[in-house]
Amino acid sequence: MKISLASLSEGLHTFNFVEKLAEFGLENHPNLYDEVEIQVDIEKRSPQYVLKSLVQISGRFACDRCTREFEKRLSGEGRVIFSSDEAMLEMSEADEIHYLAPDAKEIDITPDLRDTILLAIPMKLLCSEECRGLCAGCGADLSIESCRCAAPPADTRWEALHKLL
């Protein structure tokens, strides 16, 4: 996905897209649905372009606590600076700053949007914040039913202390 620089005047410009995951090389992702909604805000401040992106995508996932499948809409934000000021690039080691040739006609934002999409997927996916997960002993889904495990046998070494209570 490329943005033409010739049409951008100084100031803020907003673009909205709906793209297929194949555009970002993610067409075989096992959980994400095929389309991603993208909003890109580009602020031109010579000699740089500040790009802020918002991606929204839906998918079908398995809960990390109870393994139940659920659908969820994810959103992620990214920020990147494209600059032709070499001094700025040398001062910063940040990954969010990319060199832009002074005679560049367009900016390829595909890799940055791909990163934003992938970073929108949380490390731990839960069907709900209240999900209690599965019992490690009997496998019962604790959000739906009670544990079926037998109570552990009492430890007789503590019997004398229990009599004091």
XYZ file of C-alpha atoms in Angstrom:
165
model
C 0.000 0.000 0.000
C 1.585 3.214 -1.162
C 0.727 6.842 -0.502
C 1.547 9.369 -3.229
C 3.434 12.336 -1.814
C 2.726 14.654 -4.754
C -0.881 15.160 -3.682
C -0.061 15.982 -0.046
C 0.087 19.620 1.000
C 1.412 20.751 4.387
C -0.892 19.693 7.209
C -2.997 16.703 8.198
C -4.521 14.247 5.712
C -6.763 11.300 6.591
C -7.235 8.176 4.478
C -9.613 5.271 5.115
C -9.176 1.860 3.498
C -10.622 -1.625 3.662
C -7.985 -4.085 2.501
C -7.576 -7.837 2.200
C -5.035 -9.545 4.447
C -3.216 -10.735 1.323
C -2.071 -7.129 0.809
C 0.070 -7.594 3.933
C 1.126 -11.200 3.364
C -1.238 -12.434 6.085
C -3.750 -14.302 3.935
C -2.933 -17.597 5.648
C -3.308 -16.328 9.211
C -5.321 -19.033 11.002
C -7.474 -16.730 13.128
C -8.035 -13.428 11.347
C -10.905 -12.750 8.965
C -10.000 -11.617 5.469
C -10.586 -7.853 5.678
C -8.939 -5.155 7.762
C -10.226 -1.611 8.230
C -7.481 0.997 8.210
C -7.412 4.679 9.027
C -4.192 6.512 8.228
C -3.486 10.076 9.330
C -0.482 11.631 7.612
C 0.798 14.960 8.788
C 3.211 16.600 6.392
C 5.786 18.722 8.197
C 8.685 19.237 5.802
C 11.102 17.459 5.714
C 9.101 14.716 7.397
C 5.788 12.890 7.318
C 4.250 11.667 10.574
C 2.011 8.673 9.975
C -0.489 7.491 12.586
C -2.481 4.381 11.792
C -5.471 2.676 13.337
C -6.329 -0.856 12.231
C -9.443 -2.833 13.117
C -9.844 -6.486 12.318
C -12.034 -9.343 13.474
C -11.188 -12.957 13.963
C -12.114 -16.253 15.557
C -9.897 -17.299 18.427
C -9.616 -19.974 21.138
C -9.670 -18.727 24.731
C -6.334 -19.262 26.461
C -8.084 -20.205 29.724
C -11.039 -22.394 28.725
C -10.252 -23.202 25.038
C -13.761 -22.108 23.998
C -13.891 -20.488 20.541
C -15.083 -16.889 20.328
C -15.143 -13.982 17.905
C -13.444 -10.727 18.768
C -12.813 -7.389 17.110
C -9.262 -6.184 17.608
C -7.792 -2.748 17.106
C -4.243 -1.487 17.088
C -2.438 1.787 16.642
C 0.906 2.581 15.100
C 3.069 5.641 14.630
C 5.914 6.071 12.160
C 7.953 9.030 10.975
C 9.341 9.202 7.448
C 12.094 11.810 7.249
C 14.667 13.002 4.738
C 16.578 14.770 7.529
C 19.626 12.551 7.978
C 20.628 14.331 11.196
C 17.322 13.277 12.780
C 17.925 9.679 11.755
C 21.424 9.670 13.234
C 20.219 11.088 16.568
C 17.530 8.454 16.998
C 17.820 4.689 17.019
C 14.058 4.254 17.101
C 12.521 1.752 14.704
C 9.670 4.165 14.098
C 11.814 6.542 12.034
C 12.414 5.642 8.389
C 14.632 7.399 5.894
C 12.788 8.998 2.993
C 14.813 10.051 -0.037
C 14.353 13.783 -0.769
C 13.132 12.977 -4.289
C 10.712 10.214 -3.171
C 7.355 10.217 -4.942
C 5.552 7.827 -2.587
C 5.703 6.112 0.785
C 5.197 2.357 1.095
C 3.324 1.888 4.364
C 2.618 -1.832 3.883
C 5.303 -3.149 6.295
C 4.294 -0.696 9.018
C 0.592 -1.557 8.689
C 1.448 -5.268 8.736
C 3.299 -4.754 12.020
C 0.346 -2.812 13.446
C -2.053 -5.628 12.489
C 0.127 -8.284 14.113
C 0.683 -6.202 17.246
C -3.097 -5.773 17.611
C -3.370 -9.475 18.472
C -2.898 -9.789 22.253
C -0.461 -12.298 23.713
C -3.260 -13.787 25.820
C -6.707 -14.050 24.276
C -9.660 -14.453 26.627
C -13.306 -15.075 25.756
C -14.116 -12.666 28.623
C -12.216 -11.060 31.475
C -14.337 -13.096 33.913
C -13.362 -16.440 32.348
C -12.247 -18.774 35.143
C -10.697 -21.366 32.851
C -10.556 -25.133 33.226
C -9.948 -27.150 36.386
C -6.495 -28.703 36.166
C -7.768 -31.862 37.878
C -11.091 -32.770 36.258
C -11.160 -30.443 33.242
C -14.463 -28.771 34.165
C -15.098 -25.354 32.618
C -15.232 -23.335 35.838
C -17.187 -20.517 34.181
C -20.075 -22.941 33.515
C -19.899 -25.647 36.175
C -18.302 -26.492 39.501
C -15.205 -28.569 39.883
C -15.900 -32.329 40.072
C -12.655 -33.223 41.811
C -12.815 -35.050 45.125
C -11.631 -33.009 48.079
C -7.975 -33.709 48.780
C -7.381 -35.922 51.820
C -6.562 -34.026 54.997
C -2.910 -33.920 55.969
C -2.707 -35.737 59.321
C 0.534 -33.965 60.232
C -1.510 -30.845 61.057
C -4.144 -32.668 63.131
C -2.731 -31.469 66.461
C -2.891 -27.833 65.362
C -6.495 -28.177 64.173
C -7.491 -29.397 67.660
C -6.181 -26.138 69.136
C -8.566 -24.114 66.977
